[in-house]
Amino acid sequence: MDRDSRLSRAVAISAISALISAYLAGCSYLQQPRRWGTCALVGGIIGAGAGAGIGTAINENTGDHENGVAFGLGGGAIGAGLGALAGHYICDPIIAPPPPPPPPPPPPPPPPPPPPPPKEKIVLRGVHFDFDKYNIRPGDAAVLDEAASTLRSHPEVNVDVNGYTDAIGTEEYNLSLSERRADAVVNYLGQQGISQSRLIPHGYGKTNFVASNDTPEGRAQNRRVELVPVQ
């Protein structure tokens, strides 16, 4: 065989080698990164033997005994390269990608809302009355003025205005008298600017005694009007 034929065969072998390499490189599965290992070594040895055999066979068929060693070595080199690539991409272990970072921890739960502030307890002093009377005594006006000031500072507060009497007299009379005493306090606070819609008068007559009715002092303590905030 002439020199051009040998060159054509060499070009053909190179082209086949390039095609095989391109296939191995183009397959998506085989493009995964791998660790060079035993498979590449075994593939290279097998490929070298096969390539050398092919090169020798080509040499014998062409009758070019002068270049027999070159054909054998060239085929072995090409076969070793292709075998190493094939072994590497086919069965060498794939390099596992690093694990993804752990997900961020969930945000902490929002803090509980603060407890509501304790409700202010409003204490209003009541007033007392003379026997069988329901008019506001001059000395008790200051007490009711203080109550009016407190109620102006707490416009949301309503007040039960509870009237009482001592034990002298009939129940019917004392009930009416206690109601008049409660109304007198409501009217006085209304004159101080407190809306009477916030003031709820009650007459309880001769009930709920706070002292004994056996003494003048005790009976004086029972003749009263209590201001009880509705909270």
PDB file of C-alpha atoms in Angstrom:
ATOM      1  CA  MET A   1       0.000   0.000   0.000  1.00  0.00           C
ATOM      2  CA  ASP A   2       1.333   3.456  -0.877  1.00  0.00           C
ATOM      3  CA  ARG A   3       1.980   6.281   1.521  1.00  0.00           C
ATOM      4  CA  ASP A   4      -1.374   8.025   0.757  1.00  0.00           C
ATOM      5  CA  SER A   5      -3.338   4.907   1.704  1.00  0.00           C
ATOM      6  CA  ARG A   6      -1.517   4.610   4.997  1.00  0.00           C
ATOM      7  CA  LEU A   7      -2.160   8.283   5.692  1.00  0.00           C
ATOM      8  CA  SER A   8      -5.858   7.846   4.905  1.00  0.00           C
ATOM      9  CA  ARG A   9      -6.112   4.941   7.328  1.00  0.00           C
ATOM     10  CA  ALA A  10      -4.400   6.930  10.043  1.00  0.00           C
ATOM     11  CA  VAL A  11      -6.764   9.834   9.447  1.00  0.00           C
ATOM     12  CA  ALA A  12      -9.741   7.436   9.607  1.00  0.00           C
ATOM     13  CA  ILE A  13      -8.565   5.982  12.913  1.00  0.00           C
ATOM     14  CA  SER A  14      -8.096   9.489  14.307  1.00  0.00           C
ATOM     15  CA  ALA A  15     -11.540  10.532  13.109  1.00  0.00           C
ATOM     16  CA  ILE A  16     -13.162   7.479  14.741  1.00  0.00           C
ATOM     17  CA  SER A  17     -11.305   8.249  17.925  1.00  0.00           C
ATOM     18  CA  ALA A  18     -12.511  11.848  17.837  1.00  0.00           C
ATOM     19  CA  LEU A  19     -16.112  10.745  17.261  1.00  0.00           C
ATOM     20  CA  ILE A  20     -15.984   8.334  20.184  1.00  0.00           C
ATOM     21  CA  SER A  21     -14.474  10.992  22.408  1.00  0.00           C
ATOM     22  CA  ALA A  22     -17.120  13.508  21.327  1.00  0.00           C
ATOM     23  CA  TYR A  23     -19.881  10.990  22.105  1.00  0.00           C
ATOM     24  CA  LEU A  24     -18.479  10.290  25.517  1.00  0.00           C
ATOM     25  CA  ALA A  25     -18.132  13.996  26.230  1.00  0.00           C
ATOM     26  CA  GLY A  26     -21.558  14.885  24.829  1.00  0.00           C
ATOM     27  CA  CYS A  27     -23.690  12.398  26.782  1.00  0.00           C
ATOM     28  CA  SER A  28     -25.280  14.281  29.680  1.00  0.00           C
ATOM     29  CA  TYR A  29     -24.999  11.287  32.014  1.00  0.00           C
ATOM     30  CA  LEU A  30     -21.294  10.913  31.198  1.00  0.00           C
ATOM     31  CA  GLN A  31     -20.631  14.602  31.763  1.00  0.00           C
ATOM     32  CA  GLN A  32     -21.061  14.209  35.492  1.00  0.00           C
ATOM     33  CA  PRO A  33     -17.769  14.814  37.332  1.00  0.00           C
ATOM     34  CA  ARG A  34     -16.056  11.559  38.251  1.00  0.00           C
ATOM     35  CA  ARG A  35     -13.043  10.550  40.253  1.00  0.00           C
ATOM     36  CA  TRP A  36     -10.283   8.968  38.185  1.00  0.00           C
ATOM     37  CA  GLY A  37      -9.911   5.416  39.391  1.00  0.00           C
ATOM     38  CA  THR A  38      -9.673   1.711  38.586  1.00  0.00           C
ATOM     39  CA  CYS A  39     -12.156   1.779  35.729  1.00  0.00           C
ATOM     40  CA  ALA A  40     -10.044   4.269  33.785  1.00  0.00           C
ATOM     41  CA  LEU A  41      -6.918   2.170  34.401  1.00  0.00           C
ATOM     42  CA  VAL A  42      -8.583  -1.096  33.322  1.00  0.00           C
ATOM     43  CA  GLY A  43     -10.177   0.627  30.341  1.00  0.00           C
ATOM     44  CA  GLY A  44      -6.817   2.024  29.301  1.00  0.00           C
ATOM     45  CA  ILE A  45      -5.160  -1.393  29.503  1.00  0.00           C
ATOM     46  CA  ILE A  46      -7.943  -3.066  27.511  1.00  0.00           C
ATOM     47  CA  GLY A  47      -8.019  -0.198  25.032  1.00  0.00           C
ATOM     48  CA  ALA A  48      -4.248  -0.311  24.602  1.00  0.00           C
ATOM     49  CA  GLY A  49      -4.358  -4.013  23.809  1.00  0.00           C
ATOM     50  CA  ALA A  50      -7.241  -3.607  21.385  1.00  0.00           C
ATOM     51  CA  GLY A  51      -5.641  -0.568  19.724  1.00  0.00           C
ATOM     52  CA  ALA A  52      -2.308  -2.325  19.330  1.00  0.00           C
ATOM     53  CA  GLY A  53      -4.063  -5.331  17.798  1.00  0.00           C
ATOM     54  CA  ILE A  54      -5.968  -3.132  15.379  1.00  0.00           C
ATOM     55  CA  GLY A  55      -2.773  -1.277  14.443  1.00  0.00           C
ATOM     56  CA  THR A  56      -0.939  -4.543  13.865  1.00  0.00           C
ATOM     57  CA  ALA A  57      -3.795  -5.926  11.764  1.00  0.00           C
ATOM     58  CA  ILE A  58      -3.835  -2.789   9.640  1.00  0.00           C
ATOM     59  CA  ASN A  59      -0.088  -3.101   9.177  1.00  0.00           C
ATOM     60  CA  GLU A  60      -0.351  -6.726   8.103  1.00  0.00           C
ATOM     61  CA  ASN A  61      -3.109  -5.945   5.667  1.00  0.00           C
ATOM     62  CA  THR A  62      -1.138  -3.151   4.118  1.00  0.00           C
ATOM     63  CA  GLY A  63       2.116  -5.085   3.992  1.00  0.00           C
ATOM     64  CA  ASP A  64       4.048  -2.131   5.382  1.00  0.00           C
ATOM     65  CA  HIS A  65       6.438  -4.029   7.612  1.00  0.00           C
ATOM     66  CA  GLU A  66       8.749  -1.075   8.040  1.00  0.00           C
ATOM     67  CA  ASN A  67       6.112   0.825  10.046  1.00  0.00           C
ATOM     68  CA  GLY A  68       4.668  -2.184  11.889  1.00  0.00           C
ATOM     69  CA  VAL A  69       5.956  -1.073  15.280  1.00  0.00           C
ATOM     70  CA  ALA A  70       4.673   2.448  14.693  1.00  0.00           C
ATOM     71  CA  PHE A  71       1.211   1.140  13.796  1.00  0.00           C
ATOM     72  CA  GLY A  72       1.167  -1.065  16.861  1.00  0.00           C
ATOM     73  CA  LEU A  73       2.315   1.682  19.193  1.00  0.00           C
ATOM     74  CA  GLY A  74       0.007   4.271  17.649  1.00  0.00           C
ATOM     75  CA  GLY A  75      -2.998   1.976  17.838  1.00  0.00           C
ATOM     76  CA  GLY A  76      -2.093   1.056  21.409  1.00  0.00           C
ATOM     77  CA  ALA A  77      -1.793   4.711  22.401  1.00  0.00           C
ATOM     78  CA  ILE A  78      -5.082   5.627  20.799  1.00  0.00           C
ATOM     79  CA  GLY A  79      -6.800   2.573  22.261  1.00  0.00           C
ATOM     80  CA  ALA A  80      -5.357   3.294  25.692  1.00  0.00           C
ATOM     81  CA  GLY A  81      -6.684   6.851  25.592  1.00  0.00           C
ATOM     82  CA  LEU A  82     -10.131   5.800  24.375  1.00  0.00           C
ATOM     83  CA  GLY A  83     -10.299   2.897  26.816  1.00  0.00           C
ATOM     84  CA  ALA A  84      -9.286   5.099  29.711  1.00  0.00           C
ATOM     85  CA  LEU A  85     -11.933   7.660  28.766  1.00  0.00           C
ATOM     86  CA  ALA A  86     -14.588   5.002  28.316  1.00  0.00           C
ATOM     87  CA  GLY A  87     -13.764   3.290  31.594  1.00  0.00           C
ATOM     88  CA  HIS A  88     -13.619   6.591  33.428  1.00  0.00           C
ATOM     89  CA  TYR A  89     -16.939   7.931  32.121  1.00  0.00           C
ATOM     90  CA  ILE A  90     -18.770   4.618  32.385  1.00  0.00           C
ATOM     91  CA  CYS A  91     -17.919   3.269  35.814  1.00  0.00           C
ATOM     92  CA  ASP A  92     -15.494   5.456  37.737  1.00  0.00           C
ATOM     93  CA  PRO A  93     -17.311   6.804  40.834  1.00  0.00           C
ATOM     94  CA  ILE A  94     -19.253  10.013  40.374  1.00  0.00           C
ATOM     95  CA  ILE A  95     -18.104  12.899  42.547  1.00  0.00           C
ATOM     96  CA  ALA A  96     -21.153  13.691  44.617  1.00  0.00           C
ATOM     97  CA  PRO A  97     -21.993  17.395  44.761  1.00  0.00           C
ATOM     98  CA  PRO A  98     -21.810  18.967  48.189  1.00  0.00           C
ATOM     99  CA  PRO A  99     -25.078  18.755  50.108  1.00  0.00           C
ATOM    100  CA  PRO A 100     -27.253  21.842  49.929  1.00  0.00           C
ATOM    101  CA  PRO A 101     -27.005  24.155  52.905  1.00  0.00           C
ATOM    102  CA  PRO A 102     -29.573  23.473  55.592  1.00  0.00           C
ATOM    103  CA  PRO A 103     -32.694  25.603  55.400  1.00  0.00           C
ATOM    104  CA  PRO A 104     -32.665  28.654  57.623  1.00  0.00           C
ATOM    105  CA  PRO A 105     -34.301  28.112  60.981  1.00  0.00           C
ATOM    106  CA  PRO A 106     -37.896  29.278  61.218  1.00  0.00           C
ATOM    107  CA  PRO A 107     -38.321  32.724  62.692  1.00  0.00           C
ATOM    108  CA  PRO A 108     -39.038  32.742  66.401  1.00  0.00           C
ATOM    109  CA  PRO A 109     -42.677  33.129  67.350  1.00  0.00           C
ATOM    110  CA  PRO A 110     -43.731  36.663  68.102  1.00  0.00           C
ATOM    111  CA  PRO A 111     -43.659  37.556  71.766  1.00  0.00           C
ATOM    112  CA  PRO A 112     -46.994  37.340  73.533  1.00  0.00           C
ATOM    113  CA  PRO A 113     -48.830  40.615  73.867  1.00  0.00           C
ATOM    114  CA  PRO A 114     -48.286  42.357  77.167  1.00  0.00           C
ATOM    115  CA  PRO A 115     -51.007  41.787  79.715  1.00  0.00           C
ATOM    116  CA  PRO A 116     -53.543  44.576  79.948  1.00  0.00           C
ATOM    117  CA  PRO A 117     -52.797  47.027  82.717  1.00  0.00           C
ATOM    118  CA  PRO A 118     -54.762  46.372  85.875  1.00  0.00           C
ATOM    119  CA  LYS A 119     -57.969  48.278  85.957  1.00  0.00           C
ATOM    120  CA  GLU A 120     -57.786  51.190  88.295  1.00  0.00           C
ATOM    121  CA  LYS A 121     -60.095  50.826  91.257  1.00  0.00           C
ATOM    122  CA  ILE A 122     -61.917  54.072  91.835  1.00  0.00           C
ATOM    123  CA  VAL A 123     -63.078  54.747  95.366  1.00  0.00           C
ATOM    124  CA  LEU A 124     -65.562  57.568  95.935  1.00  0.00           C
ATOM    125  CA  ARG A 125     -66.477  58.770  99.407  1.00  0.00           C
ATOM    126  CA  GLY A 126     -70.124  59.047 100.243  1.00  0.00           C
ATOM    127  CA  VAL A 127     -72.020  61.673 102.298  1.00  0.00           C
ATOM    128  CA  HIS A 128     -74.306  61.619 105.343  1.00  0.00           C
ATOM    129  CA  PHE A 129     -77.591  63.354 106.094  1.00  0.00           C
ATOM    130  CA  ASP A 130     -79.381  64.819 109.048  1.00  0.00           C
ATOM    131  CA  PHE A 131     -82.335  62.980 110.495  1.00  0.00           C
ATOM    132  CA  ASP A 132     -85.324  62.978 108.112  1.00  0.00           C
ATOM    133  CA  LYS A 133     -83.447  65.268 105.673  1.00  0.00           C
ATOM    134  CA  TYR A 134     -82.193  64.803 102.097  1.00  0.00           C
ATOM    135  CA  ASN A 135     -80.473  68.124 101.445  1.00  0.00           C
ATOM    136  CA  ILE A 136     -76.685  68.220 100.976  1.00  0.00           C
ATOM    137  CA  ARG A 137     -75.047  69.597 104.122  1.00  0.00           C
ATOM    138  CA  PRO A 138     -72.440  72.338 103.591  1.00  0.00           C
ATOM    139  CA  GLY A 139     -69.765  70.206 105.214  1.00  0.00           C
ATOM    140  CA  ASP A 140     -70.406  67.338 102.743  1.00  0.00           C
ATOM    141  CA  ALA A 141     -70.170  69.524  99.631  1.00  0.00           C
ATOM    142  CA  ALA A 142     -66.362  69.217  99.614  1.00  0.00           C
ATOM    143  CA  VAL A 143     -66.667  65.416  99.547  1.00  0.00           C
ATOM    144  CA  LEU A 144     -68.944  65.559  96.506  1.00  0.00           C
ATOM    145  CA  ASP A 145     -66.674  68.133  94.834  1.00  0.00           C
ATOM    146  CA  GLU A 146     -63.818  65.641  95.189  1.00  0.00           C
ATOM    147  CA  ALA A 147     -66.021  62.909  93.699  1.00  0.00           C
ATOM    148  CA  ALA A 148     -66.917  65.174  90.754  1.00  0.00           C
ATOM    149  CA  SER A 149     -63.209  65.845  90.063  1.00  0.00           C
ATOM    150  CA  THR A 150     -62.460  62.104  90.058  1.00  0.00           C
ATOM    151  CA  LEU A 151     -65.349  61.392  87.676  1.00  0.00           C
ATOM    152  CA  ARG A 152     -64.201  64.115  85.290  1.00  0.00           C
ATOM    153  CA  SER A 153     -60.824  62.344  85.136  1.00  0.00           C
ATOM    154  CA  HIS A 154     -62.562  59.033  84.319  1.00  0.00           C
ATOM    155  CA  PRO A 155     -65.281  59.843  81.794  1.00  0.00           C
ATOM    156  CA  GLU A 156     -65.807  56.143  81.054  1.00  0.00           C
ATOM    157  CA  VAL A 157     -66.940  55.334  84.595  1.00  0.00           C
ATOM    158  CA  ASN A 158     -70.606  55.163  85.588  1.00  0.00           C
ATOM    159  CA  VAL A 159     -71.660  55.318  89.229  1.00  0.00           C
ATOM    160  CA  ASP A 160     -74.380  53.699  91.309  1.00  0.00           C
ATOM    161  CA  VAL A 161     -75.707  56.325  93.730  1.00  0.00           C
ATOM    162  CA  ASN A 162     -77.174  54.292  96.602  1.00  0.00           C
ATOM    163  CA  GLY A 163     -79.293  56.002  99.280  1.00  0.00           C
ATOM    164  CA  TYR A 164     -79.989  54.578 102.786  1.00  0.00           C
ATOM    165  CA  THR A 165     -81.755  55.567 105.998  1.00  0.00           C
ATOM    166  CA  ASP A 166     -81.626  54.589 109.656  1.00  0.00           C
ATOM    167  CA  ALA A 167     -84.176  52.243 111.217  1.00  0.00           C
ATOM    168  CA  ILE A 168     -86.592  54.900 112.529  1.00  0.00           C
ATOM    169  CA  GLY A 169     -89.856  55.147 110.603  1.00  0.00           C
ATOM    170  CA  THR A 170     -91.793  52.892 108.265  1.00  0.00           C
ATOM    171  CA  GLU A 171     -90.238  50.980 105.444  1.00  0.00           C
ATOM    172  CA  GLU A 172     -92.318  52.817 102.830  1.00  0.00           C
ATOM    173  CA  TYR A 173     -91.349  56.241 104.146  1.00  0.00           C
ATOM    174  CA  ASN A 174     -87.680  55.368 104.460  1.00  0.00           C
ATOM    175  CA  LEU A 175     -87.603  53.914 100.952  1.00  0.00           C
ATOM    176  CA  SER A 176     -88.909  57.197  99.547  1.00  0.00           C
ATOM    177  CA  LEU A 177     -86.525  59.193 101.738  1.00  0.00           C
ATOM    178  CA  SER A 178     -83.523  57.130 100.552  1.00  0.00           C
ATOM    179  CA  GLU A 179     -84.515  57.745  96.926  1.00  0.00           C
ATOM    180  CA  ARG A 180     -84.703  61.506  97.528  1.00  0.00           C
ATOM    181  CA  ARG A 181     -81.252  61.427  99.123  1.00  0.00           C
ATOM    182  CA  ALA A 182     -79.841  59.588  96.089  1.00  0.00           C
ATOM    183  CA  ASP A 183     -81.501  62.089  93.726  1.00  0.00           C
ATOM    184  CA  ALA A 184     -80.047  64.994  95.718  1.00  0.00           C
ATOM    185  CA  VAL A 185     -76.520  63.663  95.192  1.00  0.00           C
ATOM    186  CA  VAL A 186     -77.157  63.075  91.476  1.00  0.00           C
ATOM    187  CA  ASN A 187     -78.395  66.661  91.104  1.00  0.00           C
ATOM    188  CA  TYR A 188     -75.387  68.075  92.935  1.00  0.00           C
ATOM    189  CA  LEU A 189     -72.897  66.155  90.799  1.00  0.00           C
ATOM    190  CA  GLY A 190     -74.812  67.199  87.691  1.00  0.00           C
ATOM    191  CA  GLN A 191     -74.314  70.833  88.713  1.00  0.00           C
ATOM    192  CA  GLN A 192     -70.561  70.116  88.863  1.00  0.00           C
ATOM    193  CA  GLY A 193     -70.546  69.068  85.186  1.00  0.00           C
ATOM    194  CA  ILE A 194     -71.016  65.298  85.548  1.00  0.00           C
ATOM    195  CA  SER A 195     -73.520  63.911  83.038  1.00  0.00           C
ATOM    196  CA  GLN A 196     -76.479  62.521  84.956  1.00  0.00           C
ATOM    197  CA  SER A 197     -76.648  59.679  82.432  1.00  0.00           C
ATOM    198  CA  ARG A 198     -73.551  58.316  84.194  1.00  0.00           C
ATOM    199  CA  LEU A 199     -75.218  58.463  87.621  1.00  0.00           C
ATOM    200  CA  ILE A 200     -77.709  55.712  88.523  1.00  0.00           C
ATOM    201  CA  PRO A 201     -79.710  56.513  91.673  1.00  0.00           C
ATOM    202  CA  HIS A 202     -81.075  53.751  93.920  1.00  0.00           C
ATOM    203  CA  GLY A 203     -83.085  53.957  97.129  1.00  0.00           C
ATOM    204  CA  TYR A 204     -82.657  51.048  99.535  1.00  0.00           C
ATOM    205  CA  GLY A 205     -84.478  52.425 102.589  1.00  0.00           C
ATOM    206  CA  LYS A 206     -83.598  51.018 105.965  1.00  0.00           C
ATOM    207  CA  THR A 207     -81.306  48.210 104.779  1.00  0.00           C
ATOM    208  CA  ASN A 208     -77.587  47.461 104.662  1.00  0.00           C
ATOM    209  CA  PHE A 209     -76.844  49.160 107.955  1.00  0.00           C
ATOM    210  CA  VAL A 210     -73.172  49.954 108.598  1.00  0.00           C
ATOM    211  CA  ALA A 211     -73.632  50.656 112.315  1.00  0.00           C
ATOM    212  CA  SER A 212     -76.011  49.940 115.146  1.00  0.00           C
ATOM    213  CA  ASN A 213     -79.295  51.849 115.227  1.00  0.00           C
ATOM    214  CA  ASP A 214     -79.313  51.790 119.025  1.00  0.00           C
ATOM    215  CA  THR A 215     -77.204  54.958 119.331  1.00  0.00           C
ATOM    216  CA  PRO A 216     -77.491  58.405 117.738  1.00  0.00           C
ATOM    217  CA  GLU A 217     -74.005  58.026 116.329  1.00  0.00           C
ATOM    218  CA  GLY A 218     -74.807  54.673 114.704  1.00  0.00           C
ATOM    219  CA  ARG A 219     -78.027  55.996 113.199  1.00  0.00           C
ATOM    220  CA  ALA A 220     -76.112  58.992 111.798  1.00  0.00           C
ATOM    221  CA  GLN A 221     -73.722  56.650 109.997  1.00  0.00           C
ATOM    222  CA  ASN A 222     -76.656  54.739 108.468  1.00  0.00           C
ATOM    223  CA  ARG A 223     -78.216  57.915 107.016  1.00  0.00           C
ATOM    224  CA  ARG A 224     -75.984  58.018 103.971  1.00  0.00           C
ATOM    225  CA  VAL A 225     -75.501  57.903 100.212  1.00  0.00           C
ATOM    226  CA  GLU A 226     -72.750  55.648  98.839  1.00  0.00           C
ATOM    227  CA  LEU A 227     -71.084  56.246  95.455  1.00  0.00           C
ATOM    228  CA  VAL A 228     -70.131  52.897  93.909  1.00  0.00           C
ATOM    229  CA  PRO A 229     -68.319  53.009  90.524  1.00  0.00           C
ATOM    230  CA  VAL A 230     -69.629  50.484  88.007  1.00  0.00           C
ATOM    231  CA  GLN A 231     -66.410  48.743  86.874  1.00  0.00           C
TER     232      GLN A 231
END
